[in-house]
PDB file of C-alpha atoms in Angstrom:
ATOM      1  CA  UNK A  27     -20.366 127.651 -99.877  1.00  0.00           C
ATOM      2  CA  UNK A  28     -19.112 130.201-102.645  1.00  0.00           C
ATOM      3  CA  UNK A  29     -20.523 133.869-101.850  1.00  0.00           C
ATOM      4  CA  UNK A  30     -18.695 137.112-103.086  1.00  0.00           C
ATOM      5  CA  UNK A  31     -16.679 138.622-100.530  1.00  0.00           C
ATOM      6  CA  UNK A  32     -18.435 142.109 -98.694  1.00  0.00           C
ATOM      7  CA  UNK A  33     -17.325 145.084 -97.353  1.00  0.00           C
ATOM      8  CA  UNK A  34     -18.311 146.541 -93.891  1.00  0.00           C
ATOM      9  CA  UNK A  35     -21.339 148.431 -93.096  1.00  0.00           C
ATOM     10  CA  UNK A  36     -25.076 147.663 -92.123  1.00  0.00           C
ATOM     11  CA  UNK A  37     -26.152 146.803 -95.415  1.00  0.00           C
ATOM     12  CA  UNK A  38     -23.767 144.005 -96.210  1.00  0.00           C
ATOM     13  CA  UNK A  39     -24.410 142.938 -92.567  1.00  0.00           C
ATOM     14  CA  UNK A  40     -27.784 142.483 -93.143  1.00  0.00           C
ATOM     15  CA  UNK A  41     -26.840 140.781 -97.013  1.00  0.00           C
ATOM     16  CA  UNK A  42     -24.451 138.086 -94.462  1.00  0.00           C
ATOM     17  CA  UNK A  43     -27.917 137.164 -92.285  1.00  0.00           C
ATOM     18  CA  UNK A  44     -29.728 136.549 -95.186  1.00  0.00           C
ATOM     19  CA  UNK A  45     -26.441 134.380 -96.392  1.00  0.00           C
ATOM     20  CA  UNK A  46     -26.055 132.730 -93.174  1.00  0.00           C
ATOM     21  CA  UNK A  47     -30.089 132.016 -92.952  1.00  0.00           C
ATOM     22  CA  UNK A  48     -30.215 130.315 -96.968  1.00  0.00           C
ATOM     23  CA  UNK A  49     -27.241 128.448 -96.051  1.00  0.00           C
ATOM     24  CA  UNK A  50     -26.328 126.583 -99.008  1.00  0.00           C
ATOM     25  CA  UNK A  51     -29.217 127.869-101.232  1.00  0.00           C
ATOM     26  CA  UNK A  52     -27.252 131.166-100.715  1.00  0.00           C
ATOM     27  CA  UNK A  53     -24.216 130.526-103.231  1.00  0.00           C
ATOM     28  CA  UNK A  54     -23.033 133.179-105.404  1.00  0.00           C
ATOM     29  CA  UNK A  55     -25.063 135.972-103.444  1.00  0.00           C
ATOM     30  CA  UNK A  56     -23.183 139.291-102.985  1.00  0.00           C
ATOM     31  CA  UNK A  57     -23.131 140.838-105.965  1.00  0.00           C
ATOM     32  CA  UNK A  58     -25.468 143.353-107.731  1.00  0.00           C
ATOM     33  CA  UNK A  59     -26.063 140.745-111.061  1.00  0.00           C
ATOM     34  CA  UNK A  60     -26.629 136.762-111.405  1.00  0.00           C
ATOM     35  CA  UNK A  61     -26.148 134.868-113.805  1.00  0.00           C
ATOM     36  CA  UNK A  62     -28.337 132.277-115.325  1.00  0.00           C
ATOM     37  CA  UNK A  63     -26.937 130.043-117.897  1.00  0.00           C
ATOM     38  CA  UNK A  64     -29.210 129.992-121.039  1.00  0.00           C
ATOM     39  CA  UNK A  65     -27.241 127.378-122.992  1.00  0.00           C
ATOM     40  CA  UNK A  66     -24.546 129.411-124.474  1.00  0.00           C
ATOM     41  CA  UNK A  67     -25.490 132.966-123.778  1.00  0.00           C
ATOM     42  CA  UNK A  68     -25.468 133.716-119.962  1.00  0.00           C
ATOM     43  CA  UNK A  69     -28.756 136.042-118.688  1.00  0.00           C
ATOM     44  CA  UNK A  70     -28.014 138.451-116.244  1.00  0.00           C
ATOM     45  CA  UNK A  71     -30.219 139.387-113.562  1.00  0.00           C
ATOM     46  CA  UNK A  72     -30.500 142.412-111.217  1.00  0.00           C
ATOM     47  CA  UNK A  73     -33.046 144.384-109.502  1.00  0.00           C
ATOM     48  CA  UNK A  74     -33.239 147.964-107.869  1.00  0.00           C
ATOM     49  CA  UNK A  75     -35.319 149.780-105.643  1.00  0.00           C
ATOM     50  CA  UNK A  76     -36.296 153.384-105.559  1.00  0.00           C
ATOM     51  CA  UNK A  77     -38.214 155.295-102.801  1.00  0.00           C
ATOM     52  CA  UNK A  78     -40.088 157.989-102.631  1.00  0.00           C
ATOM     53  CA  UNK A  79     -38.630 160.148 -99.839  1.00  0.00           C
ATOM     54  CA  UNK A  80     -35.488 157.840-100.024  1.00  0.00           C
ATOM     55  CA  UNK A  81     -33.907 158.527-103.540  1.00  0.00           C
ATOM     56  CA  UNK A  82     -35.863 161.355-104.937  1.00  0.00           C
ATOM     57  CA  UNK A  83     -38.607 163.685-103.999  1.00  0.00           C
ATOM     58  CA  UNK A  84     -41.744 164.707-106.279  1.00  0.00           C
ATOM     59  CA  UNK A  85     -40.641 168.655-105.771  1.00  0.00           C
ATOM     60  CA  UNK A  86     -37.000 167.906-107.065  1.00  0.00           C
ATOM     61  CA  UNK A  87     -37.830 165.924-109.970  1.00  0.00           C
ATOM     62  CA  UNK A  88     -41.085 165.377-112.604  1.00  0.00           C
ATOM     63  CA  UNK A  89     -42.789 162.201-112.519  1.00  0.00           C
ATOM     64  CA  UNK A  90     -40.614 161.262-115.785  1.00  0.00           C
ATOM     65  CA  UNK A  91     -37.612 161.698-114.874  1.00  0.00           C
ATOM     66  CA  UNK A  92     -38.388 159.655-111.781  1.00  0.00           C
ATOM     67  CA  UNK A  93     -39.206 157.115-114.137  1.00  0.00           C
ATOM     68  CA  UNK A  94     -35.990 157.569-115.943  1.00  0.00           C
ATOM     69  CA  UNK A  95     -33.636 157.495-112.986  1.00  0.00           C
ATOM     70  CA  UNK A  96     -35.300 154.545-111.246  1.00  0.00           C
ATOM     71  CA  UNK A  97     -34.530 152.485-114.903  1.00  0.00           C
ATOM     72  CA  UNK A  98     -31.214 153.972-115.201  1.00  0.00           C
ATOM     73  CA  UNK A  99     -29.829 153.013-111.593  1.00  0.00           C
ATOM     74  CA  UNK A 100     -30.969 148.940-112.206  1.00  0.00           C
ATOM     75  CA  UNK A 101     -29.361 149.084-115.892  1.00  0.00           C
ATOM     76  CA  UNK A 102     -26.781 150.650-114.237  1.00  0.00           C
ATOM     77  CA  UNK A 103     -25.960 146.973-113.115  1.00  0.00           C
ATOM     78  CA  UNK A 104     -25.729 145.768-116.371  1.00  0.00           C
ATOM     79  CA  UNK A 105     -23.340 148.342-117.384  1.00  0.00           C
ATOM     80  CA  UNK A 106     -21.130 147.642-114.806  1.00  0.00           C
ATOM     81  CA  UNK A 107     -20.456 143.792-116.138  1.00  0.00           C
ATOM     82  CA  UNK A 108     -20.947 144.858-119.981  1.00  0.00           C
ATOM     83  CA  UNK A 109     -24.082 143.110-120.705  1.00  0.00           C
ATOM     84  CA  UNK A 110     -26.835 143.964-123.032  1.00  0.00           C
ATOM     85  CA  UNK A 111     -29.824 144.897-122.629  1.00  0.00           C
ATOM     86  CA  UNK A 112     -32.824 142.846-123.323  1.00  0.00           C
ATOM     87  CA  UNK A 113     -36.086 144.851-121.289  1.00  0.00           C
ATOM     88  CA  UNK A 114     -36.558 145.433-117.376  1.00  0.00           C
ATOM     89  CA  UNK A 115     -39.588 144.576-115.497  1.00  0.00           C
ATOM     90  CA  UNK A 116     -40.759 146.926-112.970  1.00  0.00           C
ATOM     91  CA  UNK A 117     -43.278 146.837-109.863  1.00  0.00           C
ATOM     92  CA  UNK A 118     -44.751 150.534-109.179  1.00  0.00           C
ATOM     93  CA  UNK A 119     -46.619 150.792-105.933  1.00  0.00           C
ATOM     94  CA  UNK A 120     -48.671 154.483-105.653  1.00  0.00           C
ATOM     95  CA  UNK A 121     -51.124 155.529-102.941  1.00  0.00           C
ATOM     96  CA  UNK A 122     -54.591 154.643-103.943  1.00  0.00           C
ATOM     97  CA  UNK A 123     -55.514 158.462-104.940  1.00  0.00           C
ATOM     98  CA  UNK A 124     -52.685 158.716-107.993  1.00  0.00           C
ATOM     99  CA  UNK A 125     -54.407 159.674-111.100  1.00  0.00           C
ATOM    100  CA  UNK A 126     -53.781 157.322-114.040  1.00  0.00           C
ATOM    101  CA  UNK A 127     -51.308 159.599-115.426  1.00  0.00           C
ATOM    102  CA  UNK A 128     -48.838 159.586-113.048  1.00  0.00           C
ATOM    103  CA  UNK A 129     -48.549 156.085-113.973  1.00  0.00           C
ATOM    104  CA  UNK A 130     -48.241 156.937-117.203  1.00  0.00           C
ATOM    105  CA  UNK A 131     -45.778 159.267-116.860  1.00  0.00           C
ATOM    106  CA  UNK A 132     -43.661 157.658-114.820  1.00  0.00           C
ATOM    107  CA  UNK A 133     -43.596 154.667-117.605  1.00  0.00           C
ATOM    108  CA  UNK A 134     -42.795 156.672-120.273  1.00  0.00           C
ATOM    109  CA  UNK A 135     -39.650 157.946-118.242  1.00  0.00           C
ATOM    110  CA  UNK A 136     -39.121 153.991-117.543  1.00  0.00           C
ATOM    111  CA  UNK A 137     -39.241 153.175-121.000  1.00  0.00           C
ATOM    112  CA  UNK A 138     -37.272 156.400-122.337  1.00  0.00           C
ATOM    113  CA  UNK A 139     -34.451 155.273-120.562  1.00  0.00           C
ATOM    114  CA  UNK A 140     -35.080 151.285-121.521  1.00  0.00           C
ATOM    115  CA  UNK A 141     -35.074 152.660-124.892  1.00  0.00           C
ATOM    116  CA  UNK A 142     -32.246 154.370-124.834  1.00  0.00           C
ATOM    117  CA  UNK A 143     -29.769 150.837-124.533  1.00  0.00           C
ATOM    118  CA  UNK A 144     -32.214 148.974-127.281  1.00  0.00           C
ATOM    119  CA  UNK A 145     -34.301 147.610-124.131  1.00  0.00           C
ATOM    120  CA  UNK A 146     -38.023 147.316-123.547  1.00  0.00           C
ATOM    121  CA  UNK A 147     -40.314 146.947-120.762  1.00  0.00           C
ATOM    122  CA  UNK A 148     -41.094 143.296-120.391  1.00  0.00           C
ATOM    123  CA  UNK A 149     -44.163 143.609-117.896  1.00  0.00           C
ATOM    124  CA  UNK A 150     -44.384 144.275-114.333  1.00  0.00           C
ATOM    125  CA  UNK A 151     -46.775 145.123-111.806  1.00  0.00           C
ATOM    126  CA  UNK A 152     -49.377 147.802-110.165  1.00  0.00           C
ATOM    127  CA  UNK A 153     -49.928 148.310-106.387  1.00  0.00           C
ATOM    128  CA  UNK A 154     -50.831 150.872-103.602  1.00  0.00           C
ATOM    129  CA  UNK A 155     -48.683 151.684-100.740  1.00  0.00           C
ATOM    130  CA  UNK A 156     -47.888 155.171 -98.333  1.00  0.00           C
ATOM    131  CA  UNK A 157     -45.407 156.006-100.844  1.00  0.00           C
ATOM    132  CA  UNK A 158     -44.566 156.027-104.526  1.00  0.00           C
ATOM    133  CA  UNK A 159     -41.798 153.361-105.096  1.00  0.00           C
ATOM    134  CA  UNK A 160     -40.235 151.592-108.026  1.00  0.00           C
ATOM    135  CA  UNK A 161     -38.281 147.785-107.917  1.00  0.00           C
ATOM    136  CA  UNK A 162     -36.651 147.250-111.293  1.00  0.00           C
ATOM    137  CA  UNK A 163     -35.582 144.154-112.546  1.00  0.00           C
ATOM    138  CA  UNK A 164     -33.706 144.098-115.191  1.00  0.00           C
ATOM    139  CA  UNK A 165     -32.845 141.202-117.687  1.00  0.00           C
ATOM    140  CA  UNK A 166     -29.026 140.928-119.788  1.00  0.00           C
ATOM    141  CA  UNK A 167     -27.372 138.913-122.083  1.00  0.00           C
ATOM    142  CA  UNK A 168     -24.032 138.526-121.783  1.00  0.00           C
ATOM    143  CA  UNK A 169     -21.248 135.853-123.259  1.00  0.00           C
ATOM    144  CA  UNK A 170     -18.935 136.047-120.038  1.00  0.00           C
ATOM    145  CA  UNK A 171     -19.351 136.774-116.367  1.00  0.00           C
ATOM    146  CA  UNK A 172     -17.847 139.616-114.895  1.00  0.00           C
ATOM    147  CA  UNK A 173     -17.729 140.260-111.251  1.00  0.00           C
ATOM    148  CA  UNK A 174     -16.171 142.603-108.439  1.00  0.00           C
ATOM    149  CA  UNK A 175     -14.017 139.485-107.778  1.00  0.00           C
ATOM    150  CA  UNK A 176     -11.178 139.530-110.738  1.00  0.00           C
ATOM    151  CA  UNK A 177      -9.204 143.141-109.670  1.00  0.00           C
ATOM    152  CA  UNK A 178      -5.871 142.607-108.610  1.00  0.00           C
ATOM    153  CA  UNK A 179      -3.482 145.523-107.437  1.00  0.00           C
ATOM    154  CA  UNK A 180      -1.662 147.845-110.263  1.00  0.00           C
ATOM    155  CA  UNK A 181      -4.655 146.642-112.414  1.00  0.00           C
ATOM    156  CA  UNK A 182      -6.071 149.703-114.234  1.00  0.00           C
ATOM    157  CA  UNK A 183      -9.227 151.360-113.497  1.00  0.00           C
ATOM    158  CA  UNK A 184     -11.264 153.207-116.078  1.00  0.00           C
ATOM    159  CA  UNK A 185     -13.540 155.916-115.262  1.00  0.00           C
ATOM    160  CA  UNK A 186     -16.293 156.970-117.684  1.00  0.00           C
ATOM    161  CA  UNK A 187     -17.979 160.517-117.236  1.00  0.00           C
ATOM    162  CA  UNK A 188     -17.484 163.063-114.588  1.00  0.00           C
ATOM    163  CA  UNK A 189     -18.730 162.372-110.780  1.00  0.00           C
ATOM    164  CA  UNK A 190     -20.199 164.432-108.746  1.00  0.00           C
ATOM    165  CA  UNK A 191     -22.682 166.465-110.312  1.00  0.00           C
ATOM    166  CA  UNK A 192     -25.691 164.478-108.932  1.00  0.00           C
ATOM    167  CA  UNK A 193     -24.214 165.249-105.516  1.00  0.00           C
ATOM    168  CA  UNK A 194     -23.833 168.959-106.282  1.00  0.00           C
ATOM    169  CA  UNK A 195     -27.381 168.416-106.906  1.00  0.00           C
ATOM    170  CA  UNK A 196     -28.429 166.374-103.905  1.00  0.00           C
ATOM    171  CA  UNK A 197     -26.349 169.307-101.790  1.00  0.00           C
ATOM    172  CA  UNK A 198     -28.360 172.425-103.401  1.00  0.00           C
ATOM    173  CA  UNK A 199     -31.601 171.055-102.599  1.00  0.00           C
ATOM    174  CA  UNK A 200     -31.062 169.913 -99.239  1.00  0.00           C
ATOM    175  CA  UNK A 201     -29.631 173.957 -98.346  1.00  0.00           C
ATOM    176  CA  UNK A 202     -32.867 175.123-100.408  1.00  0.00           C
ATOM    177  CA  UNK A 203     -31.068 176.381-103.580  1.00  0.00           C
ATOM    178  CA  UNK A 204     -31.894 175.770-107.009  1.00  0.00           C
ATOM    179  CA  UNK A 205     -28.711 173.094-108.698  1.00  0.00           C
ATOM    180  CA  UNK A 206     -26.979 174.280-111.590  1.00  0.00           C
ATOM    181  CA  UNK A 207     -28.569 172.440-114.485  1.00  0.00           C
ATOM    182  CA  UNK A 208     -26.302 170.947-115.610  1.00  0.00           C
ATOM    183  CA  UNK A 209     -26.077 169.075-111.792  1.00  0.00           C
ATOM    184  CA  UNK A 210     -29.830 168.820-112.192  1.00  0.00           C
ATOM    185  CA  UNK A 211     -29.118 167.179-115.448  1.00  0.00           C
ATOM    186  CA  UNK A 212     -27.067 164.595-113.862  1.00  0.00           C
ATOM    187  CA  UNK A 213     -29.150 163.541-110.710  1.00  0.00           C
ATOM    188  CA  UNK A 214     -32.492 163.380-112.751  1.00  0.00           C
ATOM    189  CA  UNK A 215     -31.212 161.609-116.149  1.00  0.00           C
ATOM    190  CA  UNK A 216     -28.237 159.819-115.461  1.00  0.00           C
ATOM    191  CA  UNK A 217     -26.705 157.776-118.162  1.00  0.00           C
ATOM    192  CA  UNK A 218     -26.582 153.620-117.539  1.00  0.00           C
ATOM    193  CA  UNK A 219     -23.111 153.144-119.819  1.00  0.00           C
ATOM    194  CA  UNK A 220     -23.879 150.082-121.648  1.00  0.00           C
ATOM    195  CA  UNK A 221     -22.148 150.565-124.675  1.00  0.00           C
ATOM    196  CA  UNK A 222     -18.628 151.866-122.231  1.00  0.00           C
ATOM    197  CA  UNK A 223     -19.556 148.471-120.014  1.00  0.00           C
ATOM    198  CA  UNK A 224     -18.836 146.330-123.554  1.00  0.00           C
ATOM    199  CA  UNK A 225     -15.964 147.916-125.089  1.00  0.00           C
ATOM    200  CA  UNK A 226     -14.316 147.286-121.652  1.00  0.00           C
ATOM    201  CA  UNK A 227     -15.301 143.752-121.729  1.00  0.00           C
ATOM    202  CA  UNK A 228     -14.331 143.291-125.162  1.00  0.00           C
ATOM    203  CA  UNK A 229     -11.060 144.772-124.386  1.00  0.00           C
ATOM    204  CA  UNK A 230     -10.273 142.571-121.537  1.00  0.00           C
ATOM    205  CA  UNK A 231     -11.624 143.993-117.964  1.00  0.00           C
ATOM    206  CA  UNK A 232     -12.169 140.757-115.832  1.00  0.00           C
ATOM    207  CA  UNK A 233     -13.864 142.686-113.279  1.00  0.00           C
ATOM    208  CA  UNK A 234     -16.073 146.181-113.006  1.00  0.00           C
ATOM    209  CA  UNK A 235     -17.443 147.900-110.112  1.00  0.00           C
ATOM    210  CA  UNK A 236     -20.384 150.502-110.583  1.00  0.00           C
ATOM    211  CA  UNK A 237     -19.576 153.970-110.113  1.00  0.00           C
ATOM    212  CA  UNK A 238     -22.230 155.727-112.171  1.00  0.00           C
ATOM    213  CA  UNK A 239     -22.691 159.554-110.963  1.00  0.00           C
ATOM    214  CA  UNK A 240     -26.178 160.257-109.200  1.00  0.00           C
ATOM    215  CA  UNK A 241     -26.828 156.091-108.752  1.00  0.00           C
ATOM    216  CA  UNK A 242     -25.830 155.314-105.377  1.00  0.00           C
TER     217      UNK A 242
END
């Protein structure tokens, strides 16, 4: 059976039980996007969770920019093996009190940031739970797949942006402080780098890892 190799820690632990429980129904997991061959274009396929509590808080950030950085972190995925955006699809669960526009709101951010790599939102769905929480699949189109799997030492490795900003963020809040905005900036509207994703494609990468600022 084929799987991507994993690092240590207890989330890949828990990605080798599910593995080890699919057996051979399991090939090819590992890896933040599958492929699914669409007779000459390949679709790619990931999905991303964000949790109230978890990855932001409603004090730190307004209901679109939760939105935005819930999108950005799953298209995130196809930035990091140069696809293209088609749309995302995403499930938002609320508690049962939520007016209708923090639905709304949260969409627009959703679709502000689908719009912003030529996607759109594809459909989803609506349900109640403790918290607010976002799973985001999104869809890719791609002519090649690129995985973690290709690096070799003395390769290169291109970085795009600045890191660390979302951090600088995540550290002010948690002493009580006010970020900078341009840290602000960063953790609440982080940029998915499609466009960087293909020109390294196009220019021969054979294999990307995901190291967007503010998306971990």
């Amino acid at each position: 059976m084929r799987t991507l190799p994993l690092a240590g820690g207890p989330e890949f632990d828990r990605i080798r039980a599910i593995i080890q429980a699919l057996g051979p129904r399991a090939e090819g997991l590992g890896g933040d996007v599958r492929y699914v061959d669409a007779g000459g274009d390949l679709i790619a396929l990931s999905t991303d969770v964000s949790v109230e509590g978890v990855h932001f808080r409603r004090d730190w950030l307004t209901l679109e920019e939760i939105g935005w950085r819930a999108a950005a972190g799953a298209l995130s995925d196809l930035a990091a093996v140069g696809a293209e955006c088609v749309g995302l699809l995403v499930a938002l669960t609320t508690q049962s009190r939520e007016p209708e526009e923090t639905f709304v709101s949260v969409m627009r951010g959703v679709d502000a940031a689908a719009a912003s790599v030529g996607g759109f939102v594809l459909g989803g769905d609506l349900s109640r739970g403790e918290a607010m929480s976002l799973a985001v699949t999104v869809v890719g189109r791609s002519r090649q797949a690129i995985s973690r799997r290709g690096a070799r030492p003395a390769d290169g490795l291109w970085l795009t942006g600045e890191l660390g900003g979302a951090r600088a963020a995540l550290g002010a809040w948690v002493a009580g402080r006010e970020p900078d905005p341009s840290a602000r900036e960063r953790f609440a509207r982080p940029i998915p780098r499609l466009p960087e994703g293909r020109w390294l494609v196009a220019h021969g990468a054979t294999a990307m890892m995901d190291l967007s600022d503010g998306l971990g």
